[in-house]
Coordinates of C-alpha atoms and ligand atoms in Angstrom, one line a residue:
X1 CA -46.2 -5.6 -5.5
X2 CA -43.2 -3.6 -5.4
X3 CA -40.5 -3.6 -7.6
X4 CA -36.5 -3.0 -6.2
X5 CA -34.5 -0.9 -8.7
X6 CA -31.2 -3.0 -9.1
X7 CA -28.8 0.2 -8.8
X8 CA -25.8 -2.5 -9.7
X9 CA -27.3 -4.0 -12.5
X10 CA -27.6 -0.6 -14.4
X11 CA -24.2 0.7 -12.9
X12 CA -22.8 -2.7 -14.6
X13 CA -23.8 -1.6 -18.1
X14 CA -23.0 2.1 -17.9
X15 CA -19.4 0.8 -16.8
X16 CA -19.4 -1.8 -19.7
X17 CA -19.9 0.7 -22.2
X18 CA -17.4 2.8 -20.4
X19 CA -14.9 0.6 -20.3
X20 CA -15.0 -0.1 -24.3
X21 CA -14.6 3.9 -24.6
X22 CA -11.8 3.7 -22.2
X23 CA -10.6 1.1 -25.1
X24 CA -11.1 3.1 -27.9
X25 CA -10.2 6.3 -26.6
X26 CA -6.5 4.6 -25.0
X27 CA -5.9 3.3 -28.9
X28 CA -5.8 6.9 -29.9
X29 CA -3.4 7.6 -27.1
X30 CA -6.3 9.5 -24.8
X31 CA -6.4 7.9 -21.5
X32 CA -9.2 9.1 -19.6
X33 CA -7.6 10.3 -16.1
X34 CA -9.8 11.7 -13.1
X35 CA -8.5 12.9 -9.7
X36 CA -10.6 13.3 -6.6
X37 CA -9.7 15.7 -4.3
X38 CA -10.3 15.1 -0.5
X39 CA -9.4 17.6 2.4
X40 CA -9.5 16.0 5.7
X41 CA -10.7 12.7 7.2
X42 CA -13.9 12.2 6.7
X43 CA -14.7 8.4 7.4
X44 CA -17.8 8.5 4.8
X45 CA -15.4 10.3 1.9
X46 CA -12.9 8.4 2.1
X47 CA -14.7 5.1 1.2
X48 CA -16.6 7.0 -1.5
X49 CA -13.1 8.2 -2.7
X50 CA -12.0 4.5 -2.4
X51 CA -14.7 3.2 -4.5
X52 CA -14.6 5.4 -7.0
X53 CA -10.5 4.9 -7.0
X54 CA -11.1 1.2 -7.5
X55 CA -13.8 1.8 -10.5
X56 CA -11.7 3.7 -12.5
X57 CA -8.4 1.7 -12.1
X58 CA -10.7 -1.5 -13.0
X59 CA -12.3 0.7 -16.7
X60 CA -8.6 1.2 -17.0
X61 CA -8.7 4.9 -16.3
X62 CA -5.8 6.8 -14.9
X63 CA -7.0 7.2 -11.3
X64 CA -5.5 9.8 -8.7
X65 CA -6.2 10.5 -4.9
X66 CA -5.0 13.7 -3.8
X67 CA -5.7 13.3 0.2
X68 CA -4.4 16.4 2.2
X69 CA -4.8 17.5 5.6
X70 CA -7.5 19.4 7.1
X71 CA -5.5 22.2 7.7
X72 CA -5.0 22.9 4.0
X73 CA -5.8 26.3 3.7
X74 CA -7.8 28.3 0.9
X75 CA -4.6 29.3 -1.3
X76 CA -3.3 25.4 -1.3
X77 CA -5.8 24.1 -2.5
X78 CA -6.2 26.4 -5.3
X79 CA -3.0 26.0 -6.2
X80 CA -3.4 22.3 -6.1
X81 CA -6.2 22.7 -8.5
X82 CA -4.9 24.5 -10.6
X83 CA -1.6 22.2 -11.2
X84 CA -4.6 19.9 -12.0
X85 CA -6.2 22.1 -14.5
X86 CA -2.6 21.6 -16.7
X87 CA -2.2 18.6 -16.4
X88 CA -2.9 16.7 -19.6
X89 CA -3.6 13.5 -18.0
X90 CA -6.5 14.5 -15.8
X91 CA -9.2 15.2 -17.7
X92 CA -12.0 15.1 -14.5
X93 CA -11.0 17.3 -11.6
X94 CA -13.7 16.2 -8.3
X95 CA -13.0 17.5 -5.1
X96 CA -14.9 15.4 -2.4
X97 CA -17.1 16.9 0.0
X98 CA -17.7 18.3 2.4
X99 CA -14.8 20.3 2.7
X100 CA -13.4 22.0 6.1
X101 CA -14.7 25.5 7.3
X102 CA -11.7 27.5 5.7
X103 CA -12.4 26.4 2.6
X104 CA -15.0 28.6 0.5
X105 CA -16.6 26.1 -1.6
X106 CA -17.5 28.3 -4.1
X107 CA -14.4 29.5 -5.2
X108 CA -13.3 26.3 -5.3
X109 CA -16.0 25.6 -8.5
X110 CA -14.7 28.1 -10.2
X111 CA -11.3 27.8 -9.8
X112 CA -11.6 24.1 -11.8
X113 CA -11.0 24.3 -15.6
X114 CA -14.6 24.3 -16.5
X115 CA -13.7 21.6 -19.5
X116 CA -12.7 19.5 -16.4
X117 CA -15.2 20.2 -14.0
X118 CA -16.9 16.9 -13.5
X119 CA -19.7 17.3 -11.8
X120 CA -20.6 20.3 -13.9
X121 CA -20.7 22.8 -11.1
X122 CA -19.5 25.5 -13.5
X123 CA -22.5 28.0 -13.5
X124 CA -22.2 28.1 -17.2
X125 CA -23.6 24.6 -17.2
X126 CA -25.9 25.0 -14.0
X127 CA -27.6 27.7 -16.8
X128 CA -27.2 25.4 -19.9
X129 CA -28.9 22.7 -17.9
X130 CA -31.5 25.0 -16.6
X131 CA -32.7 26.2 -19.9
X132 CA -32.3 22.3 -21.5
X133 CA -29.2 24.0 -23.5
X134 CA -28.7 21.1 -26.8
X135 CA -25.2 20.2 -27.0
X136 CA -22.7 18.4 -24.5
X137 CA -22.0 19.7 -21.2
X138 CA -21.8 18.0 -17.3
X139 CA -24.6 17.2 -15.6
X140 CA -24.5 16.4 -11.9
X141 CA -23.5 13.1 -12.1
X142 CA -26.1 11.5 -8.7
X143 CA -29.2 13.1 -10.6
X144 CA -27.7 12.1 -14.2
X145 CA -27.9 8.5 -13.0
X146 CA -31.1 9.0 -11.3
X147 CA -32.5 9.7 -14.9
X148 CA -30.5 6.5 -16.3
X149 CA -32.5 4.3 -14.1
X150 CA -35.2 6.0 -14.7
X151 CA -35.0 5.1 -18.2
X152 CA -33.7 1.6 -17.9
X153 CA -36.6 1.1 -16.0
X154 CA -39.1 2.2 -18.3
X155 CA -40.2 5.3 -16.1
X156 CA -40.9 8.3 -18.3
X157 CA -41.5 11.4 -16.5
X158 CA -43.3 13.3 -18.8
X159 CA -46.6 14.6 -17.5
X160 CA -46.1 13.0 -13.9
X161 CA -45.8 14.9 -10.9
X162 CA -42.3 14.7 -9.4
X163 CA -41.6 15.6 -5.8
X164 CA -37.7 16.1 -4.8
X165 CA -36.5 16.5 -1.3
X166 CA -33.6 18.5 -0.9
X167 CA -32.1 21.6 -2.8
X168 CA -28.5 20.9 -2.9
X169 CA -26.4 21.9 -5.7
X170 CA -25.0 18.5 -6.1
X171 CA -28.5 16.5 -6.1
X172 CA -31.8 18.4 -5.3
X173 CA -31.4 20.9 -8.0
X174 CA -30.3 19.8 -10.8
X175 CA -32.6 16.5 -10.3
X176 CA -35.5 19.1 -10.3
X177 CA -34.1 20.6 -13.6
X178 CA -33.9 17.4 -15.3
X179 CA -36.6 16.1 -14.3
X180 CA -38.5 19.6 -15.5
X181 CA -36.5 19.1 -19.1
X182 CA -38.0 15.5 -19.2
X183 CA -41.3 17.1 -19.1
X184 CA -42.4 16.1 -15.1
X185 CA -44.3 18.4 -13.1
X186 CA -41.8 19.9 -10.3
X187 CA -41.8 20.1 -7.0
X188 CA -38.9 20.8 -4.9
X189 CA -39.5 20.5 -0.8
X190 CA -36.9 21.1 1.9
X191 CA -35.8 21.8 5.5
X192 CA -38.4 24.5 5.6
X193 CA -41.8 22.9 3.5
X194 CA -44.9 22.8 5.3
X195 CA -46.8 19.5 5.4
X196 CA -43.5 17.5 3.6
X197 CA -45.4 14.1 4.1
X198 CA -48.6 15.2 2.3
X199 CA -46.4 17.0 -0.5
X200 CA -44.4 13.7 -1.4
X201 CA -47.9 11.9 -1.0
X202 CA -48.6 13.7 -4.4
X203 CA -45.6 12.0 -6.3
X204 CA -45.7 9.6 -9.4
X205 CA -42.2 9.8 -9.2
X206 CA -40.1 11.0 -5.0
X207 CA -36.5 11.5 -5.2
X208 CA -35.5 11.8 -1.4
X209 CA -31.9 13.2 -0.7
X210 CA -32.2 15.1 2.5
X211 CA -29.2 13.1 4.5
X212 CA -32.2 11.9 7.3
X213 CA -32.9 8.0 8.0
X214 CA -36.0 7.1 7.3
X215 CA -37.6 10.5 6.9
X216 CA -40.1 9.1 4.3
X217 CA -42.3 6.1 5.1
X218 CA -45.0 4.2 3.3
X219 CA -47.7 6.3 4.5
X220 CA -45.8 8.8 2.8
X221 CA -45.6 7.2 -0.5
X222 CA -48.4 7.4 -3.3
X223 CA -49.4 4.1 -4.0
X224 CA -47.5 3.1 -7.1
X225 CA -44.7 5.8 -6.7
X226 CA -41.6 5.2 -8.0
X227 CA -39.1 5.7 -5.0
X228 CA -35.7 6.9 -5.5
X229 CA -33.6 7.1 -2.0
X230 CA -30.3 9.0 -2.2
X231 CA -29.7 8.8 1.3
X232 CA -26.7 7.4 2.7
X233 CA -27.1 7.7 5.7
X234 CA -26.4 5.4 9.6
X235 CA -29.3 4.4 11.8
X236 CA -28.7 3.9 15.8
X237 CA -26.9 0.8 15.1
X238 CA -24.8 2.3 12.5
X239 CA -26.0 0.3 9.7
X240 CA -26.4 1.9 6.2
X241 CA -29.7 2.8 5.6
X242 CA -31.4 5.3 3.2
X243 CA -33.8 8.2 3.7
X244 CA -36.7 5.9 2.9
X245 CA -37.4 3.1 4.9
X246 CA -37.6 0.7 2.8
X247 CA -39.9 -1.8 4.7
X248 CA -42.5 0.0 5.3
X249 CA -42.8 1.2 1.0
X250 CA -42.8 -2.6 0.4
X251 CA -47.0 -2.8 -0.7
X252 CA -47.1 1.0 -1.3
X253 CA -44.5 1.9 -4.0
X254 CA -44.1 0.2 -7.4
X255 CA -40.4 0.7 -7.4
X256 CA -38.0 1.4 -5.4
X257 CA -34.1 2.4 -4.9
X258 CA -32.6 -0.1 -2.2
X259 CA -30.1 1.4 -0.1
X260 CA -27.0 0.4 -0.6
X261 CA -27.3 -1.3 -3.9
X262 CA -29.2 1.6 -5.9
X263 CA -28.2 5.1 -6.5
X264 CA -24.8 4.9 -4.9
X265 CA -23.3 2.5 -7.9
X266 CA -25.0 4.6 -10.7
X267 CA -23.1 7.5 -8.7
X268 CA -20.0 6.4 -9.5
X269 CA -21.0 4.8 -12.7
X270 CA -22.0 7.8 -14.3
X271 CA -19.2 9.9 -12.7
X272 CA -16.4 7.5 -14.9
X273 CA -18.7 8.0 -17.9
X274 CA -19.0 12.0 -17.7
X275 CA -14.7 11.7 -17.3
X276 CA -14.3 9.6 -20.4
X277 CA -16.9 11.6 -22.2
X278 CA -14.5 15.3 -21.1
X279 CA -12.0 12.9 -22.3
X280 CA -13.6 12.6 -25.6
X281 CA -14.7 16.2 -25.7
X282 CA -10.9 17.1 -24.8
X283 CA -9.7 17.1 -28.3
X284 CA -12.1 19.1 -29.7
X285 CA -12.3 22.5 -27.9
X286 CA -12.4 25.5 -29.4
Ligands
LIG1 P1 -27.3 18.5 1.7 O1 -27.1 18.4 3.2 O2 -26.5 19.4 0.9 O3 -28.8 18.8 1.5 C1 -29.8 18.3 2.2 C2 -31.2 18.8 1.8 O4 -32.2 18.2 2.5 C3 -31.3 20.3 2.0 O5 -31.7 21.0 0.8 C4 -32.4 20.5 3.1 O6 -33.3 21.6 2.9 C5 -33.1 19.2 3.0 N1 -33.6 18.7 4.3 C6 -32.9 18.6 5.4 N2 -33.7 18.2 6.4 C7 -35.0 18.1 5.9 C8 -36.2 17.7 6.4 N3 -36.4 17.4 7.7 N4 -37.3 17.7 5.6 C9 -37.1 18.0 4.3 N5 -36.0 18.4 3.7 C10 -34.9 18.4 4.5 O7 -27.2 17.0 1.2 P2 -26.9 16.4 -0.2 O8 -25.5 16.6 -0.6 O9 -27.9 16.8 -1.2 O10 -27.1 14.8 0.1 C11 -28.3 14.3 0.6 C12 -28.2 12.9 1.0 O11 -27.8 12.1 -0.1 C13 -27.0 12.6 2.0 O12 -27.4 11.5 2.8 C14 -25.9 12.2 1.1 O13 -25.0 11.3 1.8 C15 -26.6 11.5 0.1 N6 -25.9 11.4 -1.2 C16 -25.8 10.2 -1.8 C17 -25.2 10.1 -3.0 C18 -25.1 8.7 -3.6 O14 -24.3 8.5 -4.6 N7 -25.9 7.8 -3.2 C19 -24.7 11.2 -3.7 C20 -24.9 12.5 -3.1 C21 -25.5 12.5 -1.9

């Protein structure tokens, strides 16, 4: 029988215990303050930038929405940023993507304070993570969550094979790294993998974030697999579906993500714990 990962229910107890550090961190005058960043109108960003408005404000964070236009050109927005970067209330800077075609994204990361960089972009901590640095640095926060419910869910990945689809910056990669440091055997598969449905046929544990609908089915899916669908994306009717189909892994995996419900929640969840934690971290830079 298959299992359904309850995204919410594990989202619900990473906000819990971030809203008692919110607590303690607010009675030593700290309160944790995140803005998001979004250029543009994107219908999907701005509920995601909603959402994670609405989170914060309810741990008792102090929330910010910068929305500009999509004409804001390269120099504004640096210069937004950087009125962010010293400002003493905003100790997570996230700006939303995707961002329009004037914008170079990677100037962007590197132009955010990296002790405010919340989704730990910084290529400092893309190398810490890479070589399983100790100490406290960002982590992606979709794959960080990923592991959470991994782990809430009693799903160790040491000595299983992992397959992840999709090499982003934001979810593929680093969810191959972490997975790597939790002792999994790695494969990443993409856009241009031969054979992708015989490849995720060999994972224990299948991360899917390739922005398809129902790119992965149950023939697809190792019996037993643990299923973990990032994909957010609309089918013909426009309902919100994921990159797995869900109904046909029913019988094939042992657990699944449900989309929505699953690793959108521990998203945003984990992105309000990484701010309070750069909150925490804030007083004691070198
Ligand atoms: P992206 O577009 O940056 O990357 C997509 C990846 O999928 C690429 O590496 C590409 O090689 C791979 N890919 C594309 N087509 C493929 C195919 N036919 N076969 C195999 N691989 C293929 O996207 P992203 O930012 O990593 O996001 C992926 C999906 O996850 C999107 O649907 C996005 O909305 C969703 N997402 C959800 C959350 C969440 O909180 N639930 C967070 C981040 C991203």
């Amino acid at each position: 029988m298959t299992k359904t990962i309850d995204g919410k229910a594990v989202a619900k107890k990473v906000n819990d215990a971030t809203q008692v550090a919110v607590s303690e961190l607010v009675a030593q005058g700290i309160q944790p303050g995140i803005v998001v960043i979004i250029v543009g109108e994107d219908p999907a960003s701005k509920i995601y930038v909603r959402n994670k408005n609405r989170k914060a404000e309810k741990l008792g964070m102090h929330s910010v929405v910068r929305q500009l236009p999509d004409t804001t050109t390269q120099a504004e927005l640096l210069a937004i940023i950087e009125a962010y970067n010293a400002d003493d209330s905003i100790h997570g800077i996230l700006v939303q993507s995707p961002l329009p075609k004037q914008i170079n994204e990677p100037l962007v990361t590197m132009a955010i304070d990296p002790h405010k960089d919340v989704d730990g972009f910084h290529p400092a901590y893309v190398g810490k993570l890479v070589t399983n640095y100790p100490g406290h640095y960002p982590v992606a926060n979709t794959p960080r969550g990923i592991m959470t419910m991994l782990k809430e869910y009693g799903v160790d990945p040491a000595g299983k094979t992992a397959v992840v689809i999709g090499r982003s910056t934001i979810v593929g990669k680093p969810m191959a790294a972490l997975l790597t440091n939790a002792n999994a055997t790695v494969t990443i598969a993409h856009s241009r993998t031969k054979d992708l449905k015989a490849v995720a046929k060999t994972a224990d544990i299948l991360v899917v974030a390739t922005g398809i609908a129902h790119l992965i089915t149950g023939d697809d899916i190792k019996p037993g697999a643990t299923v973990i669908d990032v994909g957010m994306d609309r089918d013909e009717h426009g309902k919100l579906v994921g990159d797995v189909d869900f109904e046909s892994a029913q019988g094939v995996a042992g657990l699944i993500t449900p989309v929505p419900g699953g690793v959108g929640p521990m998203t945003i969840a984990t992105l309000m714990q990484t701010t309070v934690e750069l909150a925490k971290w804030s007083d004691k830079r070198e």
